[in-house]
CSV table of C-alpha atoms in Angstrom, one decimal:
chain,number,residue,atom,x,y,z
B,1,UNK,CA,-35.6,-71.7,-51.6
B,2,UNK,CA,-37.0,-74.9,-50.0
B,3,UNK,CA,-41.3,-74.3,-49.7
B,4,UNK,CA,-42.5,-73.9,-46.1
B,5,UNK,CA,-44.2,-77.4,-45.7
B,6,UNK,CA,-45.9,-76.8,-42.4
B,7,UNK,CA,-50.2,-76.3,-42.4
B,8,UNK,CA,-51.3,-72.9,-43.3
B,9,UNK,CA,-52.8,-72.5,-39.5
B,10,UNK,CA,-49.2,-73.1,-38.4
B,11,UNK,CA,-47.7,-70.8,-40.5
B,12,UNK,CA,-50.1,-67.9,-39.7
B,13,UNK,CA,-49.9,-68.5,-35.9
B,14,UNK,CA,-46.2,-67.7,-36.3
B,15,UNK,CA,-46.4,-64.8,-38.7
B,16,UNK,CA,-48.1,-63.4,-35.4
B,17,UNK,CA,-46.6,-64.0,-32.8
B,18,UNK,CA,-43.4,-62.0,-35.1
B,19,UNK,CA,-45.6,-59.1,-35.8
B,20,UNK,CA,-46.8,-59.1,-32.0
B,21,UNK,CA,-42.8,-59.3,-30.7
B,22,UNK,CA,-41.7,-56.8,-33.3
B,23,UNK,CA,-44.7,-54.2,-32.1
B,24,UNK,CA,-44.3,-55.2,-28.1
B,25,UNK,CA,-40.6,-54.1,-29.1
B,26,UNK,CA,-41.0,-50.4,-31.0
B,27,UNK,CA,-43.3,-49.3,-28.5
B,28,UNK,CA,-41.0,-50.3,-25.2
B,29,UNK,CA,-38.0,-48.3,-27.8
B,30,UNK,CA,-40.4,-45.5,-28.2
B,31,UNK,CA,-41.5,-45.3,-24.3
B,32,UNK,CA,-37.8,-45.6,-23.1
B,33,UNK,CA,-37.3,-42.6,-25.4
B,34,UNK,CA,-39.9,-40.6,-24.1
B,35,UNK,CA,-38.7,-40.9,-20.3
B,36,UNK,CA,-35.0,-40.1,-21.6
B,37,UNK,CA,-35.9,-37.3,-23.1
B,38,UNK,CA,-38.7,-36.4,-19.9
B,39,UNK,CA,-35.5,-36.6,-17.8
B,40,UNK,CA,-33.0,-35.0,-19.9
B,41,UNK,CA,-35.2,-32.0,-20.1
B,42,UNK,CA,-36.6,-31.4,-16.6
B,43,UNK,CA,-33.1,-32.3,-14.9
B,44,UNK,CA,-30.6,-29.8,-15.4
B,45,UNK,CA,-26.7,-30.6,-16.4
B,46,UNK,CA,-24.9,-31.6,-13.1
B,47,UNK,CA,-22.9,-28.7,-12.9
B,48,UNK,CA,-25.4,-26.0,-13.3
B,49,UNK,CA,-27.3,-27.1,-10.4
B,50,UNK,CA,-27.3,-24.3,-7.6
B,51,UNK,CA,-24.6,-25.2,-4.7
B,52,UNK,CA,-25.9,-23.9,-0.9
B,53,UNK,CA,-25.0,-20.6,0.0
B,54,UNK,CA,-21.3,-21.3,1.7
B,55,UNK,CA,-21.3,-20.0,5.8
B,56,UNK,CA,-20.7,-16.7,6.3
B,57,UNK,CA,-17.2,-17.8,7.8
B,58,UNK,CA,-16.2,-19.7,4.9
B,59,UNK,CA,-16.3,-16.6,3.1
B,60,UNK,CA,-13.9,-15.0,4.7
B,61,UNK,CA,-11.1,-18.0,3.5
B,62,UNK,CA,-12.0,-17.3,-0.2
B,63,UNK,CA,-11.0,-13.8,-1.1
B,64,UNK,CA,-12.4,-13.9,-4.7
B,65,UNK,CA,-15.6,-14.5,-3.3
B,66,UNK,CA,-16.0,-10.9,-1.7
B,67,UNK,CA,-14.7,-9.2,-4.4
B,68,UNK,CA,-17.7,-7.4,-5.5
B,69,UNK,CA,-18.0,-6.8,-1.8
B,70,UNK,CA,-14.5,-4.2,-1.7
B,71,UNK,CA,-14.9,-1.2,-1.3
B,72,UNK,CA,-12.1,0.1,-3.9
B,73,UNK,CA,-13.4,3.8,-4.4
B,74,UNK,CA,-9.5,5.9,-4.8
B,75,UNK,CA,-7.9,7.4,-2.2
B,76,UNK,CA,-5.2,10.1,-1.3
B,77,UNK,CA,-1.1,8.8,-2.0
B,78,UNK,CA,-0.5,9.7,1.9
B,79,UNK,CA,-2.6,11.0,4.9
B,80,UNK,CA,-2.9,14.8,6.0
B,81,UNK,CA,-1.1,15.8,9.4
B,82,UNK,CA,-3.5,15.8,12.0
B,83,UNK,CA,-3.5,19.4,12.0
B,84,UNK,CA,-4.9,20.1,8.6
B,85,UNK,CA,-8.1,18.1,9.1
B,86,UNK,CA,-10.4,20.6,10.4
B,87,UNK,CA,-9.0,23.3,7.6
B,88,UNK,CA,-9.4,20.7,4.8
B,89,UNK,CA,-12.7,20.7,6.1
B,90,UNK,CA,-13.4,23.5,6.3
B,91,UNK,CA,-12.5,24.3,3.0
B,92,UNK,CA,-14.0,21.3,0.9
B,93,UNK,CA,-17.5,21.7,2.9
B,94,UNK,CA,-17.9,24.8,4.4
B,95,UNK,CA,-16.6,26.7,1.5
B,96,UNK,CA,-13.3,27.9,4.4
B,97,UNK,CA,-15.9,29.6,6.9
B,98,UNK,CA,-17.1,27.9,10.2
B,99,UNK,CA,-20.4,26.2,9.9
B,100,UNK,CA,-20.6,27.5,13.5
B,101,UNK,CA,-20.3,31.4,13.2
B,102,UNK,CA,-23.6,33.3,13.4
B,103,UNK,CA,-25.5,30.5,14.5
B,104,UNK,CA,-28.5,30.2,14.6
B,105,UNK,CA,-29.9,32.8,12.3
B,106,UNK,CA,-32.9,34.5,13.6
B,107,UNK,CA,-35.7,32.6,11.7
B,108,UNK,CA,-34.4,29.2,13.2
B,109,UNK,CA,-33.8,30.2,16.9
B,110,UNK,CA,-37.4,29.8,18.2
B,111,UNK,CA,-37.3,26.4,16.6
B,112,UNK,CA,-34.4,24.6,18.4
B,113,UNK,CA,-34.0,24.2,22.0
B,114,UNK,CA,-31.0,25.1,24.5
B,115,UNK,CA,-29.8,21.9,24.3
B,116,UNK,CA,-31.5,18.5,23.2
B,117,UNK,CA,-29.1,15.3,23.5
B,118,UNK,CA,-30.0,11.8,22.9
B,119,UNK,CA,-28.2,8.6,22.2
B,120,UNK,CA,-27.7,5.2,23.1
B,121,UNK,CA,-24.7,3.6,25.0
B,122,UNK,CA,-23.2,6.9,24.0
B,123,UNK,CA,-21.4,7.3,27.9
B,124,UNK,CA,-20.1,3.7,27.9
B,125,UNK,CA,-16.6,3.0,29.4
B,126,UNK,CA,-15.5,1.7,26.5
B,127,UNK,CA,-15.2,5.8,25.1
B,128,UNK,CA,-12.7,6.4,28.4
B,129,UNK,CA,-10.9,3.0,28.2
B,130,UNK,CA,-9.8,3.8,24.4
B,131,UNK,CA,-9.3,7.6,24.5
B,132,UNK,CA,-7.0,6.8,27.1
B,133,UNK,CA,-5.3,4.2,25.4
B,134,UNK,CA,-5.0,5.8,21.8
B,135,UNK,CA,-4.7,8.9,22.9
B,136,UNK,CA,-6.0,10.1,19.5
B,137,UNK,CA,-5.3,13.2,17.6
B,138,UNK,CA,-8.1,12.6,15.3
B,139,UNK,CA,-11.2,10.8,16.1
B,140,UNK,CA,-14.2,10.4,13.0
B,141,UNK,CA,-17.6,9.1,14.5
B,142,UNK,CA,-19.7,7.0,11.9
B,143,UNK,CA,-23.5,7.8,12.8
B,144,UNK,CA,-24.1,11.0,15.3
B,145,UNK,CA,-27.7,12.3,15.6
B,146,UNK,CA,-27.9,14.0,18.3
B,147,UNK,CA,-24.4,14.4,19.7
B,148,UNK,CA,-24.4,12.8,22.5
B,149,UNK,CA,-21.2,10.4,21.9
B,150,UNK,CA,-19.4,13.3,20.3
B,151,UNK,CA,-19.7,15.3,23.1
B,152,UNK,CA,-19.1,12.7,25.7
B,153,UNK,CA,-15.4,12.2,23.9
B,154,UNK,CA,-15.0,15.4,24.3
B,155,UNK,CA,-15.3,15.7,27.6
B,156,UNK,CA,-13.1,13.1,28.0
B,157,UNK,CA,-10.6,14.2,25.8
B,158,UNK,CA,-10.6,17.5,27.8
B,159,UNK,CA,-10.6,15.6,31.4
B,160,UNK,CA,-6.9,13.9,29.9
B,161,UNK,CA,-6.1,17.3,28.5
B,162,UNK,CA,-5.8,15.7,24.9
B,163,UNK,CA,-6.1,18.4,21.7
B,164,UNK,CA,-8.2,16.3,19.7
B,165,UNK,CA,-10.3,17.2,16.7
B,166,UNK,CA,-13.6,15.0,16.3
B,167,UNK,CA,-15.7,14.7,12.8
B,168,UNK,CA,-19.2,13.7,12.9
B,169,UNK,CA,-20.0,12.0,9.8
B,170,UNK,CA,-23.7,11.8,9.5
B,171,UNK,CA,-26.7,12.9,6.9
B,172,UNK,CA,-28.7,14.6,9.9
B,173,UNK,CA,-31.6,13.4,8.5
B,174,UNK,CA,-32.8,10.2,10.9
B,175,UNK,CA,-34.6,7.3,9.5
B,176,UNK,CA,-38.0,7.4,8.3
B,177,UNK,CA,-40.9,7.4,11.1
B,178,UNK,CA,-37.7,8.4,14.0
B,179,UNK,CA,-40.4,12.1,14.8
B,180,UNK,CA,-42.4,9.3,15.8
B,181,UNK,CA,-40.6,9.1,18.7
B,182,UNK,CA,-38.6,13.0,18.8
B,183,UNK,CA,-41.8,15.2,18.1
B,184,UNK,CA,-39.9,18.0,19.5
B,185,UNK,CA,-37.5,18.7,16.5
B,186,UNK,CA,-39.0,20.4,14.6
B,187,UNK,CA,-39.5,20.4,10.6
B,188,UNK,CA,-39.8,23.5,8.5
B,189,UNK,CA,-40.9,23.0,4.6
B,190,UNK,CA,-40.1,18.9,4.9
B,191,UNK,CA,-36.8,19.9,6.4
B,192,UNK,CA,-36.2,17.8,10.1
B,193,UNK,CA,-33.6,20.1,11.6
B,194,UNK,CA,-31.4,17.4,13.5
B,195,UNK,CA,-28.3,19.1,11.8
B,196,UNK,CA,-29.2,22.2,13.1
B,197,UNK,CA,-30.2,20.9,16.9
B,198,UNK,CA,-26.8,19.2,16.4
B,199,UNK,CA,-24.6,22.3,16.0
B,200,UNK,CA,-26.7,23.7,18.7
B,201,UNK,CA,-25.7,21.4,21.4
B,202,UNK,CA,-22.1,21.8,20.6
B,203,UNK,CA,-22.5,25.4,20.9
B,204,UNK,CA,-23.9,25.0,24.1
B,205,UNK,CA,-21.2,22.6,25.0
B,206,UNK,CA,-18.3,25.2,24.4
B,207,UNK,CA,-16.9,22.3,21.7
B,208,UNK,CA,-16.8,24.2,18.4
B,209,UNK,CA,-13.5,24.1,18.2
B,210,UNK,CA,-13.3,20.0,19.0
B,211,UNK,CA,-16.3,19.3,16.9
B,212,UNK,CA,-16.9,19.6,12.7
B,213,UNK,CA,-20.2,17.9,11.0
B,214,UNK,CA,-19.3,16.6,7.9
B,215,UNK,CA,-23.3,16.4,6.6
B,216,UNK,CA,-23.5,13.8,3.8
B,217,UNK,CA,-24.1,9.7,4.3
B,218,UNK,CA,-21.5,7.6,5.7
B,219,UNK,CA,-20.8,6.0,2.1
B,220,UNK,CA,-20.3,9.1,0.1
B,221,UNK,CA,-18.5,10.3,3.4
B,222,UNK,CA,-16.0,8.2,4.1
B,223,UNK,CA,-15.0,7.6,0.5
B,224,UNK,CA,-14.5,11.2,0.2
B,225,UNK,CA,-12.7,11.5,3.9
B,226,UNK,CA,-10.2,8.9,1.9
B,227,UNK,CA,-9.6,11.0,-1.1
B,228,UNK,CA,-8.9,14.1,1.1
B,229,UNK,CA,-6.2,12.1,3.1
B,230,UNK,CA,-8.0,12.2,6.1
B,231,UNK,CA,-7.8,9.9,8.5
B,232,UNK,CA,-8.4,8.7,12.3
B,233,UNK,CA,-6.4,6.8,14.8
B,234,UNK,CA,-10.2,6.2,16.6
B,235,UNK,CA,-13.0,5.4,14.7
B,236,UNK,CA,-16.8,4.4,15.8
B,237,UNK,CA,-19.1,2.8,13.8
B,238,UNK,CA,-23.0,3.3,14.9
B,239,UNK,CA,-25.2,4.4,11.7
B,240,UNK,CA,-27.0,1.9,9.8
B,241,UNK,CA,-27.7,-1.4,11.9
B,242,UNK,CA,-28.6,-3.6,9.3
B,243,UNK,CA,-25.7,-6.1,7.7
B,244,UNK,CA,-25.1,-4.4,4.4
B,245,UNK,CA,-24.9,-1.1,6.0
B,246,UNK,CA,-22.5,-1.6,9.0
B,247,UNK,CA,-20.4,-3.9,7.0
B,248,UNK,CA,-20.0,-0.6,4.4
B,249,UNK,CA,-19.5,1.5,6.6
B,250,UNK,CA,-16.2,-1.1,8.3
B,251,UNK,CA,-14.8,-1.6,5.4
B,252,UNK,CA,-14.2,2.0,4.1
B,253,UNK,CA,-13.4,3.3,7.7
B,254,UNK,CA,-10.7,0.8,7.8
B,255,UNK,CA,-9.2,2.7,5.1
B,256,UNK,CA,-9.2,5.6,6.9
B,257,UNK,CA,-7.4,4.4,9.6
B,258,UNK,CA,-3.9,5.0,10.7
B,259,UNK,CA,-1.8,2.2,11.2
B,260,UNK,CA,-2.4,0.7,14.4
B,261,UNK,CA,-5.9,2.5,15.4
B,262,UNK,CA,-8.8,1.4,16.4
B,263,UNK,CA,-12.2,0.8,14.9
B,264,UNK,CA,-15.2,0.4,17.6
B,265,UNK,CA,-19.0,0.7,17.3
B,266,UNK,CA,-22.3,-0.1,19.1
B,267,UNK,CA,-25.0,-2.9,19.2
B,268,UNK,CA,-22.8,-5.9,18.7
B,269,UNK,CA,-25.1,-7.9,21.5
B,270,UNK,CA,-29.0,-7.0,19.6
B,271,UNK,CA,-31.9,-9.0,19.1
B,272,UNK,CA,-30.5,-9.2,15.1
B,273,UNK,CA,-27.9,-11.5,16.6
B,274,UNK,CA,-25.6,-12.9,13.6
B,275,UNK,CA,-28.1,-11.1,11.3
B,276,UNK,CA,-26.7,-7.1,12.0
B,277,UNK,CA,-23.9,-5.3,13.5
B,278,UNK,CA,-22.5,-8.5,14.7
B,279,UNK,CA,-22.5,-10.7,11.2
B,280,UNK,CA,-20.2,-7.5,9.6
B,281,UNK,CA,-17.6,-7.4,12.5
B,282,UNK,CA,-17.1,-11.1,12.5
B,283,UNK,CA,-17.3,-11.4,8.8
B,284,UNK,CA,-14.5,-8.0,8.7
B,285,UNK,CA,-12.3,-9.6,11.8
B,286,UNK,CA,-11.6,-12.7,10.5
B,287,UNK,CA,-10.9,-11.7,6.4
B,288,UNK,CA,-8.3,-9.0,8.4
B,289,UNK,CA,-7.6,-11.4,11.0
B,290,UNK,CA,-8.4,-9.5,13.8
B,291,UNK,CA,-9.1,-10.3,16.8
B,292,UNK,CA,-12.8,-8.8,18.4
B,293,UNK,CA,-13.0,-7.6,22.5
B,294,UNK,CA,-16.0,-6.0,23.7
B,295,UNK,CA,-16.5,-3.8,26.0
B,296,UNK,CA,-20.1,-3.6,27.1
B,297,UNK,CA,-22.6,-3.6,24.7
B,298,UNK,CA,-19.5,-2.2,22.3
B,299,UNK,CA,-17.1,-4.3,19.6
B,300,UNK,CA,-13.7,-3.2,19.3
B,301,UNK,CA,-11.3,-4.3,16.6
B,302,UNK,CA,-7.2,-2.9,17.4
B,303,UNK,CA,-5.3,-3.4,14.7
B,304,UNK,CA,-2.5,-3.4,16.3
B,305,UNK,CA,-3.3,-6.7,18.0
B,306,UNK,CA,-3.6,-9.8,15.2
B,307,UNK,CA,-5.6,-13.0,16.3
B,308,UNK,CA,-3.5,-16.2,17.0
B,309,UNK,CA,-4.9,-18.9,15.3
């Protein structure tokens, strides 16, 4: 190998100005590293960022997306005739003898008045313009306090000299704070005794033989109603107000009813907006394609009328 001939000085300035390169080098390798790894570690893989909530109405396009929404509980092979509803009744909840006979018993009769009704839009045209169109044989009302709808149908039902049998679905227990505002039914031992106010306002109405509570919640209910083989050619929806309740309570009734009837409920025009009632009927009309009327402060869905795109 030939001897470096250049000065000492020379040679040591350029020895250097290598080491300094080489260093200036590794350390811009080991910062780009670092910021690879930085970013690699505090920015998830592409696909496992979270995607925005689709609209509600998209929803409705992509069946696989409300499948843990279905309500797929089992029901009867085929419906009961009309005519065995109140009997089937009878016998799966009031062991085959009339919730009505002997009532009230003598310790509860100083605690419930004559007759106490209360409800809201519960004497709406909307329960004569469909009674009269349906003319149903078997009506089930979603959410019934009080009565008052119940017992409006069936004075309407009497005034078009219909025979129809009416089942109140409802737990008959309010909501919690509702004595807030009903101080006068009364409570004995924790007990609120709306069920028991209820059955006396039919009785005082002459409609025991129109009327039947069916005293559990609207879930339990319904998904039994559909095991029994009952079902409704008129159904209203007014319990829970809140999306996740009323769009329950649409879906299994819509099991329950016969071809071509009619599903209606209350409080479609609220304050809640697309946040209640109304975000569950839209959401339910358009997966069935459906087409929504109202009828005062009421949604009605006919099935026997599909929406034209």
């Amino acid at each position: 190998m030939k001897e470096d001939q250049r000065p000492l000085q020379q040679r040591n300035k350029s020895n250097t100005s290598k080491l300094f390169t080489r260093s200036a080098a590794y350390v811009v390798l080991v910062l780009l590293s670092y910021t690879l790894g930085y970013l690699s570690h505090t920015s998830p893989p592409q696909q496992q960022q979270l995607q925005p909530p689709s609209p509600v109405f998209q929803l409705a396009d992509s069946p696989s997306q409300l499948d843990n929404f279905r309500v797929t509980a089992p029901c009867a092979n085929s419906p009961l005739p009309p005519h065995l509803v109140f009997p089937t009744i009878l016998d799966r909840v009031f062991n085959g003898a009339s919730p009505y006979s002997n009532f009230p018993p003598p310790y509860l009769s100083s605690f419930l008045k004559q007759k106490r009704i209360k409800g809201w839009g519960s004497y709406g045209a909307v329960f004569q313009h469909l009674i009269k169109r349906v003319k149903p044989q078997v009506i089930i009302e979603v959410g019934t306090f009080l009565g008052a709808s119940a017992l409006h149908m069936v004075n309407v039902t009497r005034e078009l000299r219909l025979q129809t049998q009416i089942l109140c679905l409802d737990d008959f227990r309010g909501w919690p704070g509702f004595r807030d505002r009903f101080k006068d039914i009364k409570m004995i031992n924790g007990d609120v005794l709306l069920f028991q106010q209820f059955m006396q306002n039919v009785i005082y109405f002459n409609a025991t033989g129109s009327v039947l509570p069916v005293p559990f919640s609207t879930a339990s209910g319904l998904e039994k109603l559909c095991e029994w083989g009952i079902t409704a050619d008129l159904i209203e929806i007014d319990a829970g107000h809140d999306f996740i309740s009323a769009w329950g309570d649409i879906n299994r009734a819509y099991r329950i009813l016969r071809p071509g009837g009619v599903i209606f409920g209350h409080d479609y025009f609220t304050k809640a907006d697309n946040r209640g009632v109304r975000r569950a009927v839209n959401l339910f009309a358009q997966m069935k394609n459906l087409k929504i009327q109202t009828d005062g402060q009421h949604w009605v869905l006919d099935t026997s009328v599909a929406k034209h795109n």
